[in-house]
Tab-separated table of C-alpha atoms in Angstrom:
chain	number	residue	atom	x	y	z
A	3	UNK	CA	12.559	-10.860	-12.572
A	4	UNK	CA	10.406	-8.076	-10.259
A	5	UNK	CA	6.555	-8.039	-10.132
A	6	UNK	CA	4.758	-5.447	-8.259
A	7	UNK	CA	2.111	-6.868	-5.612
A	8	UNK	CA	-0.350	-4.030	-7.524
A	9	UNK	CA	0.223	-5.973	-10.646
A	10	UNK	CA	0.368	-9.765	-9.011
A	11	UNK	CA	-3.378	-10.292	-9.608
A	12	UNK	CA	-3.310	-9.456	-13.386
A	13	UNK	CA	-0.547	-12.071	-13.842
A	14	UNK	CA	-2.182	-14.497	-11.772
A	15	UNK	CA	-5.183	-14.309	-14.395
A	16	UNK	CA	-3.075	-13.894	-17.464
A	17	UNK	CA	0.629	-14.611	-17.151
A	18	UNK	CA	1.427	-14.584	-21.166
A	19	UNK	CA	-0.209	-11.085	-21.264
A	20	UNK	CA	1.653	-9.719	-18.190
A	21	UNK	CA	5.079	-11.121	-20.192
A	22	UNK	CA	3.950	-8.978	-23.185
A	23	UNK	CA	3.169	-5.792	-21.295
A	24	UNK	CA	6.390	-5.919	-19.554
A	25	UNK	CA	8.510	-6.649	-22.605
A	26	UNK	CA	6.814	-3.424	-24.374
A	27	UNK	CA	7.680	0.543	-23.007
A	28	UNK	CA	7.208	1.082	-19.167
A	29	UNK	CA	3.890	2.548	-18.698
A	30	UNK	CA	3.746	5.941	-17.709
A	31	UNK	CA	1.546	6.939	-14.461
A	32	UNK	CA	1.081	10.677	-14.192
A	33	UNK	CA	1.555	12.601	-10.660
A	34	UNK	CA	-2.194	12.507	-9.296
A	35	UNK	CA	-4.642	14.098	-6.709
A	36	UNK	CA	-4.599	10.995	-4.707
A	37	UNK	CA	-0.998	10.349	-5.127
A	38	UNK	CA	-0.459	13.799	-3.291
A	39	UNK	CA	-2.787	13.084	-0.722
A	40	UNK	CA	-0.552	10.100	0.037
A	41	UNK	CA	2.465	11.957	-0.046
A	42	UNK	CA	1.003	14.118	2.194
A	43	UNK	CA	-0.189	11.662	4.569
A	44	UNK	CA	3.414	10.286	4.936
A	45	UNK	CA	5.198	13.617	5.618
A	46	UNK	CA	1.853	14.011	8.324
A	47	UNK	CA	3.779	10.595	10.078
A	48	UNK	CA	7.124	11.545	9.082
A	49	UNK	CA	6.898	14.970	10.614
A	50	UNK	CA	5.714	13.155	13.848
A	51	UNK	CA	1.883	14.357	13.644
A	52	UNK	CA	2.625	18.122	12.233
A	53	UNK	CA	-0.840	18.661	10.835
A	54	UNK	CA	0.436	22.314	9.793
A	55	UNK	CA	3.294	21.170	8.015
A	56	UNK	CA	1.346	18.220	6.275
A	57	UNK	CA	-1.308	20.666	5.115
A	58	UNK	CA	1.615	23.279	3.603
A	59	UNK	CA	3.009	20.234	1.900
A	60	UNK	CA	0.190	19.459	-0.057
A	61	UNK	CA	-0.663	23.056	-0.813
A	62	UNK	CA	2.709	23.258	-2.466
A	63	UNK	CA	1.769	20.023	-4.187
A	64	UNK	CA	-1.512	21.117	-5.350
A	65	UNK	CA	0.164	24.774	-6.520
A	66	UNK	CA	3.070	23.127	-8.538
A	67	UNK	CA	0.893	20.222	-10.086
A	68	UNK	CA	-2.941	20.608	-10.159
A	69	UNK	CA	-5.579	23.354	-11.281
A	70	UNK	CA	-9.102	21.490	-10.498
A	71	UNK	CA	-10.166	23.348	-7.377
A	72	UNK	CA	-12.938	20.748	-6.616
A	73	UNK	CA	-10.363	17.960	-6.581
A	74	UNK	CA	-7.651	20.103	-4.659
A	75	UNK	CA	-10.577	21.328	-2.082
A	76	UNK	CA	-11.468	17.400	-1.587
A	77	UNK	CA	-8.291	15.891	-1.360
A	78	UNK	CA	-7.333	19.226	1.600
A	79	UNK	CA	-10.781	17.542	3.333
A	80	UNK	CA	-9.842	14.291	2.919
A	81	UNK	CA	-6.323	15.129	4.550
A	82	UNK	CA	-8.274	16.802	7.471
A	83	UNK	CA	-10.265	13.963	7.859
A	84	UNK	CA	-7.268	11.774	8.488
A	85	UNK	CA	-5.835	13.783	10.627
A	86	UNK	CA	-8.748	13.766	12.830
A	87	UNK	CA	-9.334	9.780	12.415
A	88	UNK	CA	-5.530	9.678	13.235
A	89	UNK	CA	-5.563	12.237	16.613
A	90	UNK	CA	-8.712	10.307	17.485
A	91	UNK	CA	-7.538	6.583	17.144
A	92	UNK	CA	-4.791	6.355	19.466
A	93	UNK	CA	-2.843	4.117	16.916
A	94	UNK	CA	1.035	4.537	17.133
A	95	UNK	CA	2.560	4.413	13.709
A	96	UNK	CA	5.827	2.977	13.405
A	97	UNK	CA	7.087	3.021	9.888
A	98	UNK	CA	5.267	4.983	6.843
A	99	UNK	CA	6.139	4.785	3.305
A	100	UNK	CA	8.145	1.475	3.235
A	101	UNK	CA	9.454	-1.049	0.622
A	102	UNK	CA	8.937	-4.681	0.623
A	103	UNK	CA	10.385	-7.379	-1.107
A	104	UNK	CA	9.447	-11.347	-1.159
A	105	UNK	CA	11.990	-13.664	-2.676
A	106	UNK	CA	11.061	-16.964	-2.668
A	107	UNK	CA	14.065	-18.442	-4.784
A	108	UNK	CA	12.299	-18.539	-7.891
A	109	UNK	CA	12.457	-16.269	-11.157
A	110	UNK	CA	9.878	-13.791	-9.662
A	111	UNK	CA	10.131	-11.512	-6.730
A	112	UNK	CA	7.638	-9.884	-5.144
A	113	UNK	CA	8.200	-5.830	-4.559
A	114	UNK	CA	6.513	-2.747	-4.044
A	115	UNK	CA	5.080	-0.325	-1.183
A	116	UNK	CA	3.586	-0.375	2.016
A	117	UNK	CA	1.906	2.775	2.817
A	118	UNK	CA	1.953	2.334	6.770
A	119	UNK	CA	2.874	0.034	9.752
A	120	UNK	CA	0.912	0.189	13.316
A	121	UNK	CA	2.138	-0.866	16.419
A	122	UNK	CA	-1.124	-2.744	18.023
A	123	UNK	CA	-1.138	-4.458	21.765
A	124	UNK	CA	-1.324	-7.639	19.542
A	125	UNK	CA	1.120	-6.576	16.914
A	126	UNK	CA	2.000	-5.005	14.269
A	127	UNK	CA	-0.959	-4.093	10.872
A	128	UNK	CA	0.727	-3.405	7.446
A	129	UNK	CA	-1.604	-1.205	5.637
A	130	UNK	CA	-2.150	-0.026	1.851
A	131	UNK	CA	-3.642	3.145	1.683
A	132	UNK	CA	-6.250	4.299	-0.947
A	133	UNK	CA	-9.544	3.039	-2.503
A	134	UNK	CA	-9.798	-0.750	-2.699
A	135	UNK	CA	-11.946	-3.822	-3.969
A	136	UNK	CA	-14.601	-5.420	-2.319
A	137	UNK	CA	-12.581	-8.380	-2.436
A	138	UNK	CA	-9.315	-7.359	-1.323
A	139	UNK	CA	-9.180	-9.891	1.548
A	140	UNK	CA	-9.333	-12.879	-1.531
A	141	UNK	CA	-6.311	-11.335	-3.138
A	142	UNK	CA	-3.562	-13.315	-3.478
A	143	UNK	CA	-0.736	-10.294	-2.799
A	144	UNK	CA	-2.458	-9.962	0.710
A	145	UNK	CA	-0.829	-13.152	2.742
A	146	UNK	CA	2.062	-12.585	0.618
A	147	UNK	CA	2.560	-9.291	1.683
A	148	UNK	CA	1.511	-10.614	5.548
A	149	UNK	CA	4.988	-13.004	5.235
A	150	UNK	CA	6.893	-10.269	3.388
A	151	UNK	CA	6.576	-7.781	6.196
A	152	UNK	CA	6.914	-10.232	8.757
A	153	UNK	CA	10.300	-11.158	7.464
A	154	UNK	CA	11.178	-7.186	6.483
A	155	UNK	CA	11.003	-6.339	10.099
A	156	UNK	CA	11.698	-9.683	11.802
A	157	UNK	CA	8.910	-10.523	13.464
A	158	UNK	CA	6.864	-13.505	13.626
A	159	UNK	CA	4.180	-14.076	11.291
A	160	UNK	CA	1.321	-14.460	13.710
A	161	UNK	CA	2.002	-10.748	15.102
A	162	UNK	CA	1.492	-9.069	11.453
A	163	UNK	CA	-1.991	-8.251	10.368
A	164	UNK	CA	-2.600	-6.394	6.339
A	165	UNK	CA	-5.166	-4.566	5.802
A	166	UNK	CA	-6.713	-1.324	3.638
A	167	UNK	CA	-7.989	1.853	4.698
A	168	UNK	CA	-9.349	4.820	2.506
A	169	UNK	CA	-7.329	8.390	2.248
A	170	UNK	CA	-9.562	10.171	4.294
A	171	UNK	CA	-9.263	7.511	7.421
A	172	UNK	CA	-12.218	5.437	6.926
A	173	UNK	CA	-13.126	2.361	6.152
A	174	UNK	CA	-10.089	0.434	7.827
A	175	UNK	CA	-9.899	-3.531	7.883
A	176	UNK	CA	-7.648	-5.671	8.525
A	177	UNK	CA	-7.222	-9.575	8.556
A	178	UNK	CA	-4.444	-12.014	9.791
A	179	UNK	CA	-3.799	-14.822	7.724
A	180	UNK	CA	-2.977	-18.574	8.860
A	181	UNK	CA	0.256	-20.164	8.222
A	182	UNK	CA	-1.457	-22.339	5.668
A	183	UNK	CA	-3.012	-19.353	3.781
A	184	UNK	CA	0.420	-17.860	3.271
A	185	UNK	CA	1.762	-21.191	2.391
A	186	UNK	CA	-0.791	-22.076	0.104
A	187	UNK	CA	0.008	-18.166	-1.574
A	188	UNK	CA	3.403	-18.706	-1.426
A	189	UNK	CA	2.724	-22.186	-3.432
A	190	UNK	CA	0.766	-20.546	-6.191
A	191	UNK	CA	3.052	-17.598	-6.660
A	192	UNK	CA	6.311	-20.180	-7.284
A	193	UNK	CA	3.469	-21.706	-10.110
A	194	UNK	CA	2.944	-18.361	-11.706
A	195	UNK	CA	7.133	-18.165	-11.472
A	196	UNK	CA	7.384	-20.865	-13.404
A	197	UNK	CA	4.481	-20.092	-15.870
A	198	UNK	CA	6.160	-16.333	-16.508
A	199	UNK	CA	10.094	-17.721	-16.655
A	200	UNK	CA	8.751	-20.229	-19.189
């Protein structure tokens, strides 16, 4: 059974409720302003930093889907701020909007999406873009994501860091988990999987 990394901490805190919700109808997530901005950021990276194309892409999303002018102006401002941050940062982006899966040989398989993979002098940094909680470093999914990214790209686990960043380019924070921290998270994931399977 697949579990999204975005749902893992909910499942961790109450596996029974998560299973019951999973058995019901699939939740409907409407296409929102932040999702449109995220798509525009991916378009920007996939078009080799073509800012004009990314802005046009975002405007077309807004015209098709939204009516709130204030929120529309906000995400356009955030895209401009993100592009400014990116140009000043000197970051090299190796991949954008890529899927991960982590199969540890148990009932649950961790799945989901990462938003950017940066090349650093010390290795690689995989990021989730958007709002994030203060305690993101303590979320069980983060060390698991580090392991999943290492497996996906065939890189040593100590060359991967994982982190978060706001959609306007601010608030970038990353952490590299130790092999012991990753092993502990994998052990807990296996325990959760046994509970869910039961």
